[in-house]
CSV table of N, CA and C in Angstrom, one decimal:
chain,number,residue,atom,x,y,z
A,1,MET,N,2.0,15.9,6.5
A,1,MET,CA,2.3,13.9,6.6
A,1,MET,C,3.4,13.3,6.3
A,2,VAL,N,4.4,13.9,5.7
A,2,VAL,CA,5.7,13.4,5.3
A,2,VAL,C,6.3,13.2,6.7
A,3,GLY,N,6.4,14.7,7.8
A,3,GLY,CA,6.9,14.4,8.7
A,3,GLY,C,6.4,13.1,9.8
A,4,HIS,N,5.1,12.6,9.4
A,4,HIS,CA,4.6,11.2,10.0
A,4,HIS,C,5.0,10.3,9.4
A,5,VAL,N,5.1,10.4,8.0
A,5,VAL,CA,5.5,9.2,7.4
A,5,VAL,C,7.3,8.8,7.7
A,6,PHE,N,7.8,9.8,7.8
A,6,PHE,CA,9.2,9.7,7.6
A,6,PHE,C,9.7,10.5,8.7
A,7,PRO,N,9.7,10.5,10.0
A,7,PRO,CA,10.2,11.5,11.2
A,7,PRO,C,11.7,11.6,11.4
A,8,MET,N,12.1,12.6,11.2
A,8,MET,CA,13.7,13.0,11.1
A,8,MET,C,14.2,12.4,12.6
A,9,TRP,N,13.5,12.9,13.7
A,9,TRP,CA,13.7,12.1,15.0
A,9,TRP,C,13.6,10.6,15.2
A,10,SER,N,13.2,10.0,14.6
A,10,SER,CA,13.0,8.6,14.6
A,10,SER,C,13.8,7.8,13.4
A,11,GLY,N,15.1,8.5,13.2
A,11,GLY,CA,15.5,7.7,11.9
A,11,GLY,C,14.7,7.6,10.6
A,12,PHE,N,14.0,8.6,10.4
A,12,PHE,CA,13.3,8.2,9.1
A,12,PHE,C,12.3,6.9,9.0
A,13,ARG,N,12.0,6.6,10.6
A,13,ARG,CA,11.2,5.5,10.2
A,13,ARG,C,10.0,5.9,10.9
A,14,GLY,N,8.8,5.9,10.4
A,14,GLY,CA,7.5,6.3,10.7
A,14,GLY,C,6.3,5.2,10.5
A,15,GLY,N,5.4,5.8,10.4
A,15,GLY,CA,4.0,5.1,10.3
A,15,GLY,C,3.9,5.2,8.8
A,16,TYR,N,2.3,5.2,8.4
A,16,TYR,CA,2.2,5.4,7.0
A,16,TYR,C,1.3,6.4,6.6
A,17,GLY,N,1.2,7.3,7.7
A,17,GLY,CA,0.6,8.7,7.4
A,17,GLY,C,-0.9,8.8,7.1
A,18,MET,N,-1.6,7.6,7.8
A,18,MET,CA,-3.3,7.3,7.5
A,18,MET,C,-4.0,8.5,8.3
A,19,SER,N,-3.4,8.6,9.4
A,19,SER,CA,-4.0,9.7,10.6
A,19,SER,C,-3.8,11.3,9.8
A,20,PRO,N,-3.0,11.5,9.6
A,20,PRO,CA,-2.7,13.0,8.7
A,20,PRO,C,-3.7,13.0,7.4
A,21,MET,N,-3.5,11.8,6.4
A,21,MET,CA,-4.5,11.7,5.3
A,21,MET,C,-5.9,11.8,5.8
A,22,LEU,N,-6.4,11.4,6.7
A,22,LEU,CA,-7.8,11.3,6.9
A,22,LEU,C,-8.3,12.6,7.6
A,23,GLY,N,-7.2,13.1,8.2
A,23,GLY,CA,-7.7,14.3,9.0
A,23,GLY,C,-7.4,15.2,7.9
A,24,GLY,N,-6.5,15.6,7.0
A,24,GLY,CA,-6.6,16.4,5.8
A,24,GLY,C,-7.7,16.5,5.1
A,25,PHE,N,-7.9,15.0,4.8
A,25,PHE,CA,-8.9,15.0,3.5
A,25,PHE,C,-10.9,15.3,4.1
A,26,LEU,N,-10.7,14.9,5.8
A,26,LEU,CA,-11.8,15.4,6.4
A,26,LEU,C,-12.2,17.1,6.3
A,27,ILE,N,-10.9,17.7,6.3
A,27,ILE,CA,-11.1,18.9,6.4
A,27,ILE,C,-11.2,19.6,5.1
A,28,LEU,N,-10.8,18.9,4.1
A,28,LEU,CA,-11.3,19.5,3.0
A,28,LEU,C,-12.5,19.1,2.2
A,29,ASP,N,-13.1,17.7,2.3
A,29,ASP,CA,-14.2,17.4,1.7
A,29,ASP,C,-14.9,16.2,2.8
A,30,PRO,N,-15.3,16.8,3.9
A,30,PRO,CA,-16.0,15.7,4.7
A,30,PRO,C,-17.0,14.8,4.1
A,31,LEU,N,-17.9,15.0,2.8
A,31,LEU,CA,-18.5,14.1,2.0
A,31,LEU,C,-17.6,13.0,1.6
A,32,GLY,N,-16.6,13.3,0.9
A,32,GLY,CA,-15.6,12.4,0.5
A,32,GLY,C,-15.2,11.7,1.0
A,33,MET,N,-14.8,12.0,2.4
A,33,MET,CA,-13.7,11.0,3.1
A,33,MET,C,-15.2,10.0,3.7
A,34,VAL,N,-16.4,10.4,4.0
A,34,VAL,CA,-17.4,9.6,4.6
A,34,VAL,C,-17.8,8.3,3.2
A,35,VAL,N,-17.6,9.1,1.9
A,35,VAL,CA,-18.2,8.3,0.8
A,35,VAL,C,-17.0,7.2,0.8
A,36,THR,N,-15.6,7.7,0.4
A,36,THR,CA,-14.7,6.7,-0.1
A,36,THR,C,-14.4,6.0,1.2
A,37,THR,N,-14.6,6.2,2.3
A,37,THR,CA,-14.5,5.0,3.3
A,37,THR,C,-15.5,4.3,3.2
A,38,ALA,N,-16.5,4.5,3.7
A,38,ALA,CA,-17.9,3.5,3.4
A,38,ALA,C,-17.8,2.8,2.2
A,39,GLY,N,-17.3,3.4,1.1
A,39,GLY,CA,-17.6,2.6,-0.3
A,39,GLY,C,-16.3,1.7,-0.4
A,40,LEU,N,-15.0,1.9,0.1
A,40,LEU,CA,-14.3,0.9,0.1
A,40,LEU,C,-14.3,-0.6,1.1
A,41,SER,N,-15.0,0.0,2.5
A,41,SER,CA,-15.4,-0.8,3.5
A,41,SER,C,-16.5,-1.7,3.2
A,42,GLY,N,-17.5,-1.3,2.2
A,42,GLY,CA,-18.3,-2.3,1.7
A,42,GLY,C,-17.8,-3.3,0.6
A,43,VAL,N,-16.3,-2.4,-0.3
A,43,VAL,CA,-15.8,-3.6,-1.2
A,43,VAL,C,-15.0,-4.7,-0.3
A,44,ILE,N,-14.5,-4.0,1.0
A,44,ILE,CA,-13.5,-4.9,1.8
A,44,ILE,C,-14.4,-6.2,2.4
A,45,LEU,N,-15.6,-5.6,2.9
A,45,LEU,CA,-16.7,-6.6,3.4
A,45,LEU,C,-17.0,-7.9,2.3
A,46,LEU,N,-17.3,-7.2,1.2
A,46,LEU,CA,-18.0,-8.3,0.2
A,46,LEU,C,-16.8,-9.2,-0.5
A,47,ALA,N,-15.4,-8.7,-0.3
A,47,ALA,CA,-14.2,-9.4,-0.7
A,47,ALA,C,-13.8,-10.2,0.2
A,48,HIS,N,-14.0,-10.0,1.4
A,48,HIS,CA,-13.2,-10.9,2.4
A,48,HIS,C,-11.7,-10.8,2.8
A,49,ASP,N,-11.3,-9.5,2.1
A,49,ASP,CA,-9.7,-9.4,2.1
A,49,ASP,C,-9.7,-8.0,2.5
A,50,ARG,N,-9.2,-7.7,3.8
A,50,ARG,CA,-8.8,-6.3,4.6
A,50,ARG,C,-7.4,-6.0,4.0
A,51,ARG,N,-6.7,-6.6,3.1
A,51,ARG,CA,-5.7,-5.8,2.4
A,51,ARG,C,-5.8,-5.0,1.5
A,52,LEU,N,-7.3,-4.9,1.1
A,52,LEU,CA,-7.7,-4.0,0.1
A,52,LEU,C,-7.4,-2.5,1.0
A,53,MET,N,-7.6,-2.2,2.1
A,53,MET,CA,-7.6,-1.3,2.6
A,53,MET,C,-6.6,-0.3,2.5
A,54,MET,N,-5.6,-1.3,2.1
A,54,MET,CA,-4.2,-0.4,1.5
A,54,MET,C,-4.3,0.5,-0.1
A,55,LEU,N,-5.7,0.4,-0.3
A,55,LEU,CA,-6.1,1.4,-1.5
A,55,LEU,C,-6.6,2.3,-1.3
A,56,TRP,N,-7.3,2.7,0.1
A,56,TRP,CA,-8.0,3.6,0.6
A,56,TRP,C,-7.4,5.0,-0.1
A,57,PRO,N,-5.8,5.1,-0.1
A,57,PRO,CA,-5.3,6.4,-0.5
A,57,PRO,C,-6.0,6.8,-1.8
A,58,VAL,N,-5.9,5.8,-2.8
A,58,VAL,CA,-6.2,5.9,-4.2
A,58,VAL,C,-7.3,6.6,-4.4
A,59,THR,N,-8.2,6.2,-3.2
A,59,THR,CA,-9.6,7.0,-3.9
A,59,THR,C,-9.4,8.5,-3.7
A,60,VAL,N,-8.7,9.1,-3.1
A,60,VAL,CA,-8.8,10.3,-2.2
A,60,VAL,C,-8.4,10.9,-3.8
A,61,PRO,N,-7.5,11.3,-4.5
A,61,PRO,CA,-7.4,11.9,-5.9
A,61,PRO,C,-8.7,11.7,-6.8
A,62,LEU,N,-8.9,10.3,-6.9
A,62,LEU,CA,-10.0,10.2,-7.7
A,62,LEU,C,-11.7,10.8,-7.3
A,63,TRP,N,-11.8,10.8,-6.1
A,63,TRP,CA,-13.0,11.2,-5.7
A,63,TRP,C,-12.9,12.7,-6.1
A,64,GLY,N,-11.8,13.6,-5.6
A,64,GLY,CA,-11.3,14.9,-6.1
A,64,GLY,C,-11.8,15.0,-7.3
A,65,ALA,N,-10.9,14.4,-8.6
A,65,ALA,CA,-11.3,14.6,-9.8
A,65,ALA,C,-12.7,14.1,-10.3
A,66,ALA,N,-13.5,13.4,-9.9
A,66,ALA,CA,-14.8,13.3,-9.9
A,66,ALA,C,-15.6,14.2,-9.5
A,67,ARG,N,-15.2,15.2,-8.4
A,67,ARG,CA,-16.1,16.3,-8.4
A,67,ARG,C,-15.5,17.4,-8.9
A,68,GLY,N,-14.6,17.4,-9.6
A,68,GLY,CA,-13.9,18.6,-10.1
A,68,GLY,C,-12.8,19.6,-9.3
A,69,ARG,N,-12.8,19.0,-7.9
A,69,ARG,CA,-11.5,19.5,-7.1
A,69,ARG,C,-10.3,19.4,-7.0
A,70,ARG,N,-9.8,20.5,-7.7
A,70,ARG,CA,-8.4,20.4,-8.1
A,70,ARG,C,-7.6,20.2,-6.6
A,71,ASP,N,-7.8,20.8,-5.3
A,71,ASP,CA,-7.3,21.1,-4.3
A,71,ASP,C,-7.0,19.5,-3.6
A,72,VAL,N,-8.5,18.8,-3.7
A,72,VAL,CA,-8.5,17.4,-3.5
A,72,VAL,C,-7.5,16.7,-4.1
A,73,VAL,N,-7.6,16.8,-5.5
A,73,VAL,CA,-6.6,15.7,-6.3
A,73,VAL,C,-5.1,16.1,-5.8
A,74,ALA,N,-4.8,17.5,-5.6
A,74,ALA,CA,-3.3,17.7,-5.5
A,74,ALA,C,-3.1,17.2,-4.3
A,75,PHE,N,-4.0,17.5,-3.0
A,75,PHE,CA,-3.6,16.5,-1.8
A,75,PHE,C,-3.7,15.0,-1.7
A,76,GLY,N,-4.4,14.4,-2.6
A,76,GLY,CA,-4.7,13.1,-2.9
A,76,GLY,C,-3.2,12.6,-3.3
A,77,ALA,N,-2.8,13.3,-4.3
A,77,ALA,CA,-1.8,13.0,-5.1
A,77,ALA,C,-0.3,13.1,-4.1
A,78,ALA,N,-0.1,13.9,-3.2
A,78,ALA,CA,0.7,14.5,-2.4
A,78,ALA,C,0.9,13.3,-1.8
A,79,ALA,N,-0.1,13.1,-0.8
A,79,ALA,CA,-0.3,12.0,0.2
A,79,ALA,C,0.2,10.7,-0.4
A,80,ASN,N,-0.5,10.3,-1.7
A,80,ASN,CA,-0.2,8.9,-2.1
A,80,ASN,C,1.3,8.9,-2.2
A,81,VAL,N,2.1,10.1,-3.0
A,81,VAL,CA,3.6,9.7,-3.1
A,81,VAL,C,4.0,9.4,-1.7
A,82,ALA,N,4.1,10.2,-0.6
A,82,ALA,CA,4.6,10.0,0.6
A,82,ALA,C,4.0,8.4,1.2
A,83,TYR,N,2.8,8.1,1.4
A,83,TYR,CA,2.2,6.8,1.7
A,83,TYR,C,3.0,5.5,0.7
A,84,TRP,N,3.0,5.7,-0.7
A,84,TRP,CA,3.7,4.6,-1.5
A,84,TRP,C,5.2,4.4,-1.0
A,85,ALA,N,5.6,5.9,-0.8
A,85,ALA,CA,7.1,5.6,-0.7
A,85,ALA,C,7.5,4.6,0.4
A,86,ARG,N,6.7,5.1,1.4
A,86,ARG,CA,6.8,3.9,2.4
A,86,ARG,C,6.6,2.8,2.7
A,87,LEU,N,5.3,2.3,1.7
A,87,LEU,CA,4.9,1.0,1.7
A,87,LEU,C,6.2,0.3,0.4
A,88,ILE,N,6.8,0.8,-0.4
A,88,ILE,CA,7.9,0.3,-1.2
A,88,ILE,C,8.7,-1.1,-0.5
A,89,PRO,N,9.5,-0.9,0.6
A,89,PRO,CA,9.9,-1.8,1.3
A,89,PRO,C,9.4,-2.9,1.8
A,90,GLU,N,8.1,-2.8,2.0
A,90,GLU,CA,7.3,-3.8,2.5
A,90,GLU,C,6.5,-4.5,1.2
A,91,LEU,N,6.4,-3.7,0.1
A,91,LEU,CA,6.0,-4.4,-1.1
A,91,LEU,C,6.8,-5.2,-1.7
A,92,ARG,N,8.2,-4.7,-1.5
A,92,ARG,CA,9.3,-5.7,-2.2
A,92,ARG,C,9.3,-6.7,-1.4
A,93,ARG,N,9.1,-7.0,-0.1
A,93,ARG,CA,9.4,-8.2,0.9
A,93,ARG,C,8.0,-9.2,0.7
A,94,GLY,N,7.1,-8.3,0.5
A,94,GLY,CA,5.8,-9.1,0.2
A,94,GLY,C,5.8,-10.0,-1.1
A,95,LEU,N,6.2,-9.2,-2.0
A,95,LEU,CA,6.4,-9.6,-3.5
A,95,LEU,C,7.3,-10.7,-3.8
A,96,SER,N,8.6,-10.7,-3.2
A,96,SER,CA,9.3,-11.4,-3.1
A,96,SER,C,9.2,-13.1,-2.6
A,97,SER,N,8.5,-13.0,-1.6
A,97,SER,CA,8.0,-14.0,-1.2
A,97,SER,C,6.7,-14.6,-2.0
A,98,ILE,N,6.1,-14.0,-2.7
A,98,ILE,CA,5.0,-14.3,-3.6
A,98,ILE,C,5.9,-14.9,-4.8
A,99,LEU,N,6.5,-14.2,-5.3
A,99,LEU,CA,7.1,-14.4,-6.8
A,99,LEU,C,8.5,-15.4,-6.6
A,100,SER,N,8.8,-15.9,-5.3
A,100,SER,CA,10.1,-16.5,-5.4
A,100,SER,C,9.5,-18.2,-5.6
A,101,VAL,N,10.2,-18.8,-6.8
A,101,VAL,CA,9.6,-20.3,-7.0
A,101,VAL,C,10.6,-21.3,-5.9
A,102,ARG,N,9.8,-21.7,-4.9
A,102,ARG,CA,10.6,-22.6,-4.1
A,102,ARG,C,10.3,-24.2,-4.1
A,103,ARG,N,11.4,-24.7,-4.7
A,103,ARG,CA,11.2,-26.2,-5.1
A,103,ARG,C,11.4,-27.1,-4.0
A,104,PRO,N,10.4,-28.2,-3.9
A,104,PRO,CA,10.9,-28.8,-2.7
A,104,PRO,C,12.3,-29.7,-2.8
A,105,ILE,N,13.1,-29.8,-1.8
A,105,ILE,CA,14.2,-30.5,-2.0
A,105,ILE,C,13.8,-32.2,-1.8
A,106,THR,N,14.4,-32.6,-2.5
A,106,THR,CA,14.1,-34.2,-2.9
A,106,THR,C,15.3,-35.0,-3.4
A,107,SER,N,15.5,-36.2,-2.7
A,107,SER,CA,16.8,-36.6,-3.2
A,107,SER,C,17.0,-36.8,-5.1
A,108,ARG,N,15.7,-36.8,-5.6
A,108,ARG,CA,15.8,-37.1,-7.2
A,108,ARG,C,15.9,-35.5,-7.8
A,109,GLY,N,15.6,-34.5,-7.1
A,109,GLY,CA,16.0,-33.1,-7.8
A,109,GLY,C,17.4,-32.9,-7.5
A,110,LEU,N,17.8,-33.2,-6.1
A,110,LEU,CA,19.3,-33.0,-6.1
A,110,LEU,C,20.3,-33.5,-6.6
A,111,ALA,N,19.7,-35.0,-7.6
A,111,ALA,CA,20.2,-35.8,-8.3
A,111,ALA,C,20.5,-35.1,-9.8
A,112,VAL,N,19.3,-34.7,-9.8
A,112,VAL,CA,19.6,-33.8,-11.7
A,112,VAL,C,20.0,-32.5,-11.2
A,113,ALA,N,19.8,-31.8,-10.0
A,113,ALA,CA,20.8,-30.9,-9.9
A,113,ALA,C,22.4,-31.0,-9.8
A,114,SER,N,23.1,-31.9,-9.6
A,114,SER,CA,24.1,-32.1,-9.5
A,114,SER,C,24.5,-32.7,-11.0
A,115,ALA,N,23.9,-33.6,-11.3
A,115,ALA,CA,24.0,-34.2,-13.1
A,115,ALA,C,24.0,-33.0,-13.7
A,116,GLN,N,23.3,-32.1,-13.7
A,116,GLN,CA,23.5,-30.4,-14.7
A,116,GLN,C,24.8,-30.1,-14.5
A,117,ARG,N,25.4,-29.7,-12.8
A,117,ARG,CA,26.7,-29.4,-12.9
A,117,ARG,C,27.7,-29.7,-13.4
A,118,GLN,N,27.5,-31.2,-13.5
A,118,GLN,CA,28.7,-31.7,-14.3
A,118,GLN,C,29.1,-31.8,-15.6
A,119,ASP,N,27.8,-31.2,-16.0
A,119,ASP,CA,28.2,-31.2,-17.8
A,119,ASP,C,28.5,-30.0,-18.1
């Protein structure tokens, strides 16, 4: 999975690793893949927010823990490390646009700002 997320031949820029994660989970626990995918799909439909799809990898180790399957928990934890490491730059970009405070530029705002600088 790490090779799909950070391929050496592409300058360590690749995808998110969802396909190998889905394939690995399907091999380890077919029922788990169906249940977690269907469950999260239901949540997405009810919430009307497709961004929740990003949370599917988190369901893999949780499903493994609920079933007492250490192999699924280990696979899910390792896959999540690669997945979230890949998302860090995108999360930073997304959060910076949300968290940045943008004030509208008005003549009054400029006058206040320039008056504070003169002090």
